[in-house]
PDB file of C-alpha atoms in Angstrom:
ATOM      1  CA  UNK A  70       5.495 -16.901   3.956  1.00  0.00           C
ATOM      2  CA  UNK A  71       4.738 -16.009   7.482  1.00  0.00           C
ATOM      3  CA  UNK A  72       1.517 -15.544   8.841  1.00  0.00           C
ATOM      4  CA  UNK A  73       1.217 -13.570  12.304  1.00  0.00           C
ATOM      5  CA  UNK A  74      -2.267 -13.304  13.995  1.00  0.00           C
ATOM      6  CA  UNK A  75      -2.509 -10.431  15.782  1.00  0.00           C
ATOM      7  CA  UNK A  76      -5.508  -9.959  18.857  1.00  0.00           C
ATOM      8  CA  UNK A  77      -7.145  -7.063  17.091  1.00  0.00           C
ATOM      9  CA  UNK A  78      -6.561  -4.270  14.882  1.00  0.00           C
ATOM     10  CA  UNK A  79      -4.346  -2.219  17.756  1.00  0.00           C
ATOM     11  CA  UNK A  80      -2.109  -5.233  18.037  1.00  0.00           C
ATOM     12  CA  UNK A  81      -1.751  -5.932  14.612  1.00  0.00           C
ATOM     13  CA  UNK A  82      -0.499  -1.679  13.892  1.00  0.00           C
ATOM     14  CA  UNK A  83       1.689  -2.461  16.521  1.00  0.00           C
ATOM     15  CA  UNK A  84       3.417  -5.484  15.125  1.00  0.00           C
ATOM     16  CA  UNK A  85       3.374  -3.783  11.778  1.00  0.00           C
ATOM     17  CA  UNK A  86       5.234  -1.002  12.448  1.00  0.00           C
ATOM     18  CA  UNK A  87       8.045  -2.797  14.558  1.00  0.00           C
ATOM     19  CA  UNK A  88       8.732  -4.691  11.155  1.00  0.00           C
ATOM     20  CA  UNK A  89       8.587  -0.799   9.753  1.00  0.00           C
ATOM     21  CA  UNK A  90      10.895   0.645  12.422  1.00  0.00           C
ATOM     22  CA  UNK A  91      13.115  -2.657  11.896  1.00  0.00           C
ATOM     23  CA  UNK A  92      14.034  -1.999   8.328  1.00  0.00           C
ATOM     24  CA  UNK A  93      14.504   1.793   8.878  1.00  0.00           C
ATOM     25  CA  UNK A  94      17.270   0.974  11.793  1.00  0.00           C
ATOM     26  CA  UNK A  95      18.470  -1.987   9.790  1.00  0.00           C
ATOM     27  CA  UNK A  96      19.063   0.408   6.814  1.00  0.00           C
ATOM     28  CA  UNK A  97      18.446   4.207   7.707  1.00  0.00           C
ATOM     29  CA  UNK A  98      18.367   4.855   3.794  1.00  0.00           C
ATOM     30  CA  UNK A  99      15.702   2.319   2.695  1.00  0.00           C
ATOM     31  CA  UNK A 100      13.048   2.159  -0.044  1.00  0.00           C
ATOM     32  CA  UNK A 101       9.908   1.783   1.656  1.00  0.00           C
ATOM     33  CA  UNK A 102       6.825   1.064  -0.580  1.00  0.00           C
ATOM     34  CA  UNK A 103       3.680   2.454   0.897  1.00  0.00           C
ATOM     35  CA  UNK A 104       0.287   2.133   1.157  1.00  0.00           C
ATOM     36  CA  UNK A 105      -2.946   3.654   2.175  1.00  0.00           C
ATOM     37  CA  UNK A 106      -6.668   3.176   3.178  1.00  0.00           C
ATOM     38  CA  UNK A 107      -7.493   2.599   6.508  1.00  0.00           C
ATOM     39  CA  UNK A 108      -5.787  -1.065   7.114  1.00  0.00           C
ATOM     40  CA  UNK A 109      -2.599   1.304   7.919  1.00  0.00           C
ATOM     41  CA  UNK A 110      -3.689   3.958   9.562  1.00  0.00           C
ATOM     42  CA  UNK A 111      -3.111   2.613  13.007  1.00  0.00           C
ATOM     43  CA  UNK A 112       0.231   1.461  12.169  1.00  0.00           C
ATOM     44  CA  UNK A 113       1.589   5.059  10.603  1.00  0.00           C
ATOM     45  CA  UNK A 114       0.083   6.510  13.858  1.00  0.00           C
ATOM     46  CA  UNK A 115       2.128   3.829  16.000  1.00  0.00           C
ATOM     47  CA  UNK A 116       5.366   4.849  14.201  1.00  0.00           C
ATOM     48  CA  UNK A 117       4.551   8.171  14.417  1.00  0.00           C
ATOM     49  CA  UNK A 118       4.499   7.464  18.763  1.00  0.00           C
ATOM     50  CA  UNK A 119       7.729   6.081  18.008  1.00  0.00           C
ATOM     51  CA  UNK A 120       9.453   8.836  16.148  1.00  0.00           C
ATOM     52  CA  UNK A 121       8.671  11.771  18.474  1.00  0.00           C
ATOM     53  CA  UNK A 122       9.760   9.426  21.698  1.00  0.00           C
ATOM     54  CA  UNK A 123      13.093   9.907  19.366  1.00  0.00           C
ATOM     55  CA  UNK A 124      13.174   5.762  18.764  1.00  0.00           C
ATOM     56  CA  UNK A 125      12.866   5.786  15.190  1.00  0.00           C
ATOM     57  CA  UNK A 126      14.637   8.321  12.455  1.00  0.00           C
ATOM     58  CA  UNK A 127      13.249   8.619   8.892  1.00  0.00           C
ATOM     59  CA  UNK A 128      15.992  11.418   7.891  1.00  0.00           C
ATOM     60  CA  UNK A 129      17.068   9.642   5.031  1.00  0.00           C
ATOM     61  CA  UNK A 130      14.519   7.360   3.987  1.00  0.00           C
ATOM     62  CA  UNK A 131      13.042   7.264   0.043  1.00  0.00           C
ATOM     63  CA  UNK A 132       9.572   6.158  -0.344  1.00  0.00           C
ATOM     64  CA  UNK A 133       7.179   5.011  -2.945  1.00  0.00           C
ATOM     65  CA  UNK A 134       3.498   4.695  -2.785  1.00  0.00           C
ATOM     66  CA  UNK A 135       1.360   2.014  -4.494  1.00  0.00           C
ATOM     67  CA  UNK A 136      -0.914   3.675  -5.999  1.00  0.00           C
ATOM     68  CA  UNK A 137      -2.804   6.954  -6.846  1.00  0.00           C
ATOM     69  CA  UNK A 138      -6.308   8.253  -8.168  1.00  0.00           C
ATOM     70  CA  UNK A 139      -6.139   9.508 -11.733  1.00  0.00           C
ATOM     71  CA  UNK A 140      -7.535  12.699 -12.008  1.00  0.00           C
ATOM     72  CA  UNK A 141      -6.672  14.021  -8.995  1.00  0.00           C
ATOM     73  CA  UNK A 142      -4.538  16.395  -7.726  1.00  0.00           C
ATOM     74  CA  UNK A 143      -2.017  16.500  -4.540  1.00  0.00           C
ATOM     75  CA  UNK A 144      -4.393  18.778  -2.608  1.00  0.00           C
ATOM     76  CA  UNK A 145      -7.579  16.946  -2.943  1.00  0.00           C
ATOM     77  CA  UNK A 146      -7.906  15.814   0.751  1.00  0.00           C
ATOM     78  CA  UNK A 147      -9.180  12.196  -0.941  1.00  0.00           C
ATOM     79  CA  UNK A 148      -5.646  11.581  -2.915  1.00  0.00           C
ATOM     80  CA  UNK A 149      -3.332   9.402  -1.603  1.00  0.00           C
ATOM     81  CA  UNK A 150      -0.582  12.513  -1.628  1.00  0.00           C
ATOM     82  CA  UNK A 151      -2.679  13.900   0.801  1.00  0.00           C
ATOM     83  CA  UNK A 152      -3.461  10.876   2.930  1.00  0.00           C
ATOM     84  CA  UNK A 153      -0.022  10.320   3.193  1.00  0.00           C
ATOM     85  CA  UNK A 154       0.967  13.497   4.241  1.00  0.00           C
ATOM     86  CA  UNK A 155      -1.845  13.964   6.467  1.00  0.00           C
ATOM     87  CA  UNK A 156      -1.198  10.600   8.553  1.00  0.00           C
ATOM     88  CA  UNK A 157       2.916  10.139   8.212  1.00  0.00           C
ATOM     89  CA  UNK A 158       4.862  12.613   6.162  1.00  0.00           C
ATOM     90  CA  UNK A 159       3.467  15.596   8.160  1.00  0.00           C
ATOM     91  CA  UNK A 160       4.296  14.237  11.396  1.00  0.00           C
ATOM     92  CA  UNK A 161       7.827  12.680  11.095  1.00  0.00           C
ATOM     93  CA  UNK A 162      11.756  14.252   9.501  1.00  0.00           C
ATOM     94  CA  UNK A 163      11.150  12.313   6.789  1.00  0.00           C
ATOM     95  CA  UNK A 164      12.411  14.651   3.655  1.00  0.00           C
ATOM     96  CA  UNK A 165       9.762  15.552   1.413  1.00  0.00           C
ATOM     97  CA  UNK A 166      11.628  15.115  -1.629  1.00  0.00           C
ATOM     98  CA  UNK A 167      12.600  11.236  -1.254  1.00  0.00           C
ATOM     99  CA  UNK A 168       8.935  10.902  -1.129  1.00  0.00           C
ATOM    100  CA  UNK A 169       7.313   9.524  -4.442  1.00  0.00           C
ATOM    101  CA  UNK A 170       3.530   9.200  -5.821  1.00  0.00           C
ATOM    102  CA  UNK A 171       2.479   8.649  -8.747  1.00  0.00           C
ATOM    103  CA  UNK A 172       1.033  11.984 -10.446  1.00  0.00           C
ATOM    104  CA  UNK A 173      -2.620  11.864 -10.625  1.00  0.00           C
ATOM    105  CA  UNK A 174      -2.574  14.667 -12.902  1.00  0.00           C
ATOM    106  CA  UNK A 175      -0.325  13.438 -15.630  1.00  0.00           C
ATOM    107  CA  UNK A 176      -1.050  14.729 -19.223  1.00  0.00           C
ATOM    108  CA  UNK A 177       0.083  11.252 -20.365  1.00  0.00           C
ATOM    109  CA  UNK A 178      -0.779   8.293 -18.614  1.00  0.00           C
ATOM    110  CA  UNK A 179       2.001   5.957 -20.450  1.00  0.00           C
ATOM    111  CA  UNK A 180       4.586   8.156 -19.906  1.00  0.00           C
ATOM    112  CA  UNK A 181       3.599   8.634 -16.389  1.00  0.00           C
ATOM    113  CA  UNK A 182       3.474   4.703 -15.377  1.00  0.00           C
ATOM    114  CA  UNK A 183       7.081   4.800 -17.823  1.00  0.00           C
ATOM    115  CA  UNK A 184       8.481   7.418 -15.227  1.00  0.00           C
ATOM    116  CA  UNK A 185       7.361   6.153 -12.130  1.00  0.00           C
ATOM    117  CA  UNK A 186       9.231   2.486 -13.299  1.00  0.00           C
ATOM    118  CA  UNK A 187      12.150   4.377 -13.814  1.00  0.00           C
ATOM    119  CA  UNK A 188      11.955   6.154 -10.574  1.00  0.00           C
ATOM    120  CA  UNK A 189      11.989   2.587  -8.292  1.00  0.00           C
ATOM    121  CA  UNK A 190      14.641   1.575 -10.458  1.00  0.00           C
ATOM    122  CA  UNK A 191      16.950   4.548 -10.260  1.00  0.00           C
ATOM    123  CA  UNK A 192      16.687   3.793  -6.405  1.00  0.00           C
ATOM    124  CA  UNK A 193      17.556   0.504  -6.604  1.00  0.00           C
ATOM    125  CA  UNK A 194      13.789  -0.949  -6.010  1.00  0.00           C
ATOM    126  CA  UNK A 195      11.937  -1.231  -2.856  1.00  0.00           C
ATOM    127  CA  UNK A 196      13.385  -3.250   0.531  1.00  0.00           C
ATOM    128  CA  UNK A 197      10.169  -3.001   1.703  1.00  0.00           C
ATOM    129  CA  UNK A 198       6.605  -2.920   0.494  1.00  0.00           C
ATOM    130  CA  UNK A 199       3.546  -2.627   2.752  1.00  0.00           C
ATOM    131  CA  UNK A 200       0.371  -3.966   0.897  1.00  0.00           C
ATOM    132  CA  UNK A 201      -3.483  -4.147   1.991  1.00  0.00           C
ATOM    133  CA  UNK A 202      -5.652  -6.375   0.308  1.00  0.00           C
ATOM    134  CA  UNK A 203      -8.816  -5.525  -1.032  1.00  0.00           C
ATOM    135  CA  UNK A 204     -12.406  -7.059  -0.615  1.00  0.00           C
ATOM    136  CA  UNK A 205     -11.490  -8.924  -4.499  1.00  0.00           C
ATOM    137  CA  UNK A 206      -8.243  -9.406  -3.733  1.00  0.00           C
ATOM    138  CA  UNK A 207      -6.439  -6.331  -5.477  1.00  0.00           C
ATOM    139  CA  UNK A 208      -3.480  -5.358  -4.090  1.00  0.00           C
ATOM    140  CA  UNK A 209      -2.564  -1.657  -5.038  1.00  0.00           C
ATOM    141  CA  UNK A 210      -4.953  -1.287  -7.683  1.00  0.00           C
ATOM    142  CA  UNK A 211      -4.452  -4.664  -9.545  1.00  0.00           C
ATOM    143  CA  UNK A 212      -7.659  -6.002  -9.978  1.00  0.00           C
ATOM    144  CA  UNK A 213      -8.944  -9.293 -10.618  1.00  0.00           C
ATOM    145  CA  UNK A 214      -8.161 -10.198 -14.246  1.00  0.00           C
ATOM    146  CA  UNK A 215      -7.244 -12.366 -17.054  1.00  0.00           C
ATOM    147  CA  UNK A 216      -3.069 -11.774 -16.303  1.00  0.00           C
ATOM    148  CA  UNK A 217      -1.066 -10.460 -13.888  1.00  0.00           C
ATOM    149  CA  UNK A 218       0.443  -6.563 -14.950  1.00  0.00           C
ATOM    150  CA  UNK A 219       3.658  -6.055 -14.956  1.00  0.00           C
ATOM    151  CA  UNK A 220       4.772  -2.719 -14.648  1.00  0.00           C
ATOM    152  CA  UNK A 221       2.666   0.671 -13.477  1.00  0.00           C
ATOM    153  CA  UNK A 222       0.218   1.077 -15.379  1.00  0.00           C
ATOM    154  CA  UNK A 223      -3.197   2.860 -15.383  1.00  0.00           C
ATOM    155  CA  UNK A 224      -6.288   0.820 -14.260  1.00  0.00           C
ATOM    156  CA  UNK A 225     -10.090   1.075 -14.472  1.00  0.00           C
ATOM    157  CA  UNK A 226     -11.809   0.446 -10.847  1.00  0.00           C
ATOM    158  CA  UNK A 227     -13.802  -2.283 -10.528  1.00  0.00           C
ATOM    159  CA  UNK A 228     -17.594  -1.489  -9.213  1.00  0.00           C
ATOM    160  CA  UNK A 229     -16.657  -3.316  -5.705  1.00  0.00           C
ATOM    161  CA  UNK A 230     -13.466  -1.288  -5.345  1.00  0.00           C
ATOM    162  CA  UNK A 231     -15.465   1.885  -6.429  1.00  0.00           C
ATOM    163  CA  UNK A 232     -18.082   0.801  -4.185  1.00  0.00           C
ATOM    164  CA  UNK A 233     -15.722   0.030  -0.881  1.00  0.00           C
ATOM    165  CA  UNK A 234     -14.436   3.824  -1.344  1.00  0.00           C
ATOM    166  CA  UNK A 235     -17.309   5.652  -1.769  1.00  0.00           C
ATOM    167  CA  UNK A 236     -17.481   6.233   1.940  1.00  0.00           C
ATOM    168  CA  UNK A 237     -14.595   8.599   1.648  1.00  0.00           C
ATOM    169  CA  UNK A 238     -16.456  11.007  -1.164  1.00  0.00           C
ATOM    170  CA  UNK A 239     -19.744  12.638  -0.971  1.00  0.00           C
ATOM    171  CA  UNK A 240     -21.091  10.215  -3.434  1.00  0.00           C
ATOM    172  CA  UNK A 241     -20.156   7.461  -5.642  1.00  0.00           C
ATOM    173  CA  UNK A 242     -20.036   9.732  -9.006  1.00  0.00           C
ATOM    174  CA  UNK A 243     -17.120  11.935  -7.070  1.00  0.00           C
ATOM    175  CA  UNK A 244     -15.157   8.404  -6.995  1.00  0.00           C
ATOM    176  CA  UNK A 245     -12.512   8.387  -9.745  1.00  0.00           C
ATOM    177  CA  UNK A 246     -13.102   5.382 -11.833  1.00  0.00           C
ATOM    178  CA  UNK A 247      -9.127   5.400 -12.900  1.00  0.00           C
ATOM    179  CA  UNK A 248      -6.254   4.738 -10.862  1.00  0.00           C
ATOM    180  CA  UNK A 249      -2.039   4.620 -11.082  1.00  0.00           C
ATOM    181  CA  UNK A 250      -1.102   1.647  -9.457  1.00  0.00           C
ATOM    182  CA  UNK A 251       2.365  -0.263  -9.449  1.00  0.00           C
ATOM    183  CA  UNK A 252       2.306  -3.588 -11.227  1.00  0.00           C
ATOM    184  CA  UNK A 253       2.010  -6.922  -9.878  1.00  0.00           C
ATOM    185  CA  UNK A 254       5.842  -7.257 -11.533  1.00  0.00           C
ATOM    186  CA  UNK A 255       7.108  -4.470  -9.644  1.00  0.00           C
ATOM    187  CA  UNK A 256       5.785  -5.138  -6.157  1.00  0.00           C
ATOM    188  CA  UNK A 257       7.317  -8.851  -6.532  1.00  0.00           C
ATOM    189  CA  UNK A 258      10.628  -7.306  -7.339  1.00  0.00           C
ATOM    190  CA  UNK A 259      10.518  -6.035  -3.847  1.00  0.00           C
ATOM    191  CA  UNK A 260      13.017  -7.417  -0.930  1.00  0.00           C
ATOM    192  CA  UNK A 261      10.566  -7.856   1.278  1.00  0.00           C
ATOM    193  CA  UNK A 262       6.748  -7.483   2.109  1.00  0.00           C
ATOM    194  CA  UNK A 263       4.325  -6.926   4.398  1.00  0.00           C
ATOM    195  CA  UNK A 264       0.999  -7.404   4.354  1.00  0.00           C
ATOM    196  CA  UNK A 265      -1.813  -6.470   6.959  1.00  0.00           C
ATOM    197  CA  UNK A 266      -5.568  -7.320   7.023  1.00  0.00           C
ATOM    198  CA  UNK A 267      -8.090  -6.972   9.119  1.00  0.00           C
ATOM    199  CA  UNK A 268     -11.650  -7.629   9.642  1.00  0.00           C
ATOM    200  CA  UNK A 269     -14.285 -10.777   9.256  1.00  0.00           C
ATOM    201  CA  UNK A 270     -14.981  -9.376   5.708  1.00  0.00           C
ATOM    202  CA  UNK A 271     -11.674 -10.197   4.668  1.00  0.00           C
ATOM    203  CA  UNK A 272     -12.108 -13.372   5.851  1.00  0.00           C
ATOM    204  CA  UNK A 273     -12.552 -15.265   2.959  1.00  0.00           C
ATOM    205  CA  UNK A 274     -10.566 -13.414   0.365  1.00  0.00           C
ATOM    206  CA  UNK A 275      -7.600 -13.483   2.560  1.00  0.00           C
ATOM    207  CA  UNK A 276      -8.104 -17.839   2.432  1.00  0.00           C
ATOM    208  CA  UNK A 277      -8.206 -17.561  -0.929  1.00  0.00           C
ATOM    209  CA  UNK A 278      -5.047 -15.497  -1.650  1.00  0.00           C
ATOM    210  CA  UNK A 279      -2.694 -17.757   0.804  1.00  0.00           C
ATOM    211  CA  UNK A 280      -4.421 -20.853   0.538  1.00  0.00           C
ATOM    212  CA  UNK A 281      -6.356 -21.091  -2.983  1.00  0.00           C
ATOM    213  CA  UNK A 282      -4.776 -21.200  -6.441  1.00  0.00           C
ATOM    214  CA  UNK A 283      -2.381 -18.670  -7.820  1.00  0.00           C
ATOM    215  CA  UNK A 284      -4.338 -16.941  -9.934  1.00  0.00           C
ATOM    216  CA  UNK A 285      -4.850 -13.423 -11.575  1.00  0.00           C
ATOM    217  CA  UNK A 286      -8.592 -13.585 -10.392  1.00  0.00           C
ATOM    218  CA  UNK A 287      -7.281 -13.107  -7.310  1.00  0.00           C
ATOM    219  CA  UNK A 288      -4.249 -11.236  -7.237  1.00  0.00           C
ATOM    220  CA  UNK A 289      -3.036 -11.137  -4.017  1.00  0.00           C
ATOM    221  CA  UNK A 290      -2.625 -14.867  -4.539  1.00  0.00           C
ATOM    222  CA  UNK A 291       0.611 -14.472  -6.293  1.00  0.00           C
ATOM    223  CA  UNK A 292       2.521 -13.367  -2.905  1.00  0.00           C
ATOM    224  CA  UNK A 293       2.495 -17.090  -2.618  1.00  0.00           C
ATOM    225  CA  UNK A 294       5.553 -17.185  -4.605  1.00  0.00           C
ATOM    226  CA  UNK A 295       7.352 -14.529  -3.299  1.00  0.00           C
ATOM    227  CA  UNK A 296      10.244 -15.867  -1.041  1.00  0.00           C
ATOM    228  CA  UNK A 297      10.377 -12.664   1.668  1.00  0.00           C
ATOM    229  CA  UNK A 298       6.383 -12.107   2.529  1.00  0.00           C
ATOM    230  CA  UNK A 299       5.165 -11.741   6.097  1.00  0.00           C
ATOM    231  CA  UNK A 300       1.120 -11.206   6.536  1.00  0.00           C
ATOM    232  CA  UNK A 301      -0.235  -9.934  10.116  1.00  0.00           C
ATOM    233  CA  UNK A 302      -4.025 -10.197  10.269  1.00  0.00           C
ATOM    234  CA  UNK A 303      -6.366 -10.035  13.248  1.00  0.00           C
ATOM    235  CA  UNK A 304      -8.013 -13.065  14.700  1.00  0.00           C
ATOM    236  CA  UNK A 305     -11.365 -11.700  12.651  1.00  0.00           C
ATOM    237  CA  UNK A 306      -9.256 -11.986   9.053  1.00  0.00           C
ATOM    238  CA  UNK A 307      -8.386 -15.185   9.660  1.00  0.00           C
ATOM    239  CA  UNK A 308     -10.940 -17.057  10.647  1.00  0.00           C
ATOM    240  CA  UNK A 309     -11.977 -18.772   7.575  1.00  0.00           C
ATOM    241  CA  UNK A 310      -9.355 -21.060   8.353  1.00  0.00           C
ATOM    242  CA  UNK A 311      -7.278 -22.380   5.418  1.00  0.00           C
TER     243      UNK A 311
END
């Protein structure tokens, strides 16, 4: 595992997105796993700076996102379909039909997490798989548990991750309680990952998931054993030390 510190959050969207822009020139065709919330924002802006000064091409990139509300659909400006298209998608030649989500909408929630497995493994799995972490630890949407989930599967939220995104709805009753997320199993079978945090209220979660035991009560712990992980964080996210 490496561990960058980055000055502050500016910095640390900049260094995350010339690991981005690496793996797209490396490999102009790559799976990129993606992510949302506002830990990437500044980085999907900086590689958006990139791609119209003609430096980076996403022509024939495939993506996958983490994660996505249940119960809502593409439009809603608060799903992660929209986010993504809003801050990224939108902006760049990436083709809109090697992008992938899971569908918040889904009749069948089993058969939904049972497609979108298929779907990473029909294109080959991910090279590369940006993460966040949450205030608990989650990454995607696996929270803190008794065992680590395997595969995609559909999650209840936890009141602190309902909570910490209630700021983006007009109250906390508008927050879905159920999310899609990929499984702890899946993100692990990715090539590489990358990880960005930022903020003193991270602080002490992000000590516990590179420093503390690998456990499923906090589940970001379990990059620990992954062989390819690199973690940026600002000077603020890591200053509980380790």
């Amino acid at each position: 595992m490496v561990i960058c510190e980055a000055k502050d959050y500016k910095d640390l969207s900049r260094k995350a997105a010339n690991i981005i822009s690496a793996q797209v020139i490396m490999k102009p065709d790559a799976v990129l796993g993606l992510a949302t919330g506002s830990s990437p924002e500044g980085m999907y802006a900086q590689l958006v700076e990139w791609y119209n000064k003609g430096d980076v091409d996403f022509s024939r990139i495939r993506t996958v996102n983490l994660d996505e509300y249940r119960g809502l659909a593409k439009e809603n400006e608060q799903s992660y379909d929209y986010f993504m298209h809003k801050h990224f998608f939108d902006k760049v030649n990436i083709d809109v039909n090697n992008t992938n989500l899971p569908n918040g909408l889904a009749e069948d929630p089993e058969e939904e997490c049972r497609r979108y497995d298929a779907l990473i493994e029909s294109l080959g799995g991910v090279d590369l798989q940006l993460l966040g972490m949450g205030h608990n630890g989650h990454i995607g949407f696996n929270e803190p548990g008794d065992f680590f989930d395997k595969g995609t599967h559909c999650v209840d939220l936890q009141p602190s991750t309902i909570e910490a995104n209630k700021r983006f709805f007009e109250s906390e009753d508008d927050v879905p309680k159920q999310a899609y997320t990929m499984g702890i199993g899946t993100i692990m079978k990715a090539k590489k990952i990358l990880v960005i945090v930022s903020g003193a209220d991270k602080a002490e979660i992000l000590k516990k998931a590179l420093y503390g035991p690998v456990t499923p009560k906090v589940p970001a712990s379990i990059l620990q054993m992954h062989p390819d992980v690199t973690v940026i964080a600002d000077k603020a996210a890591l200053s509980a030390g380790e």
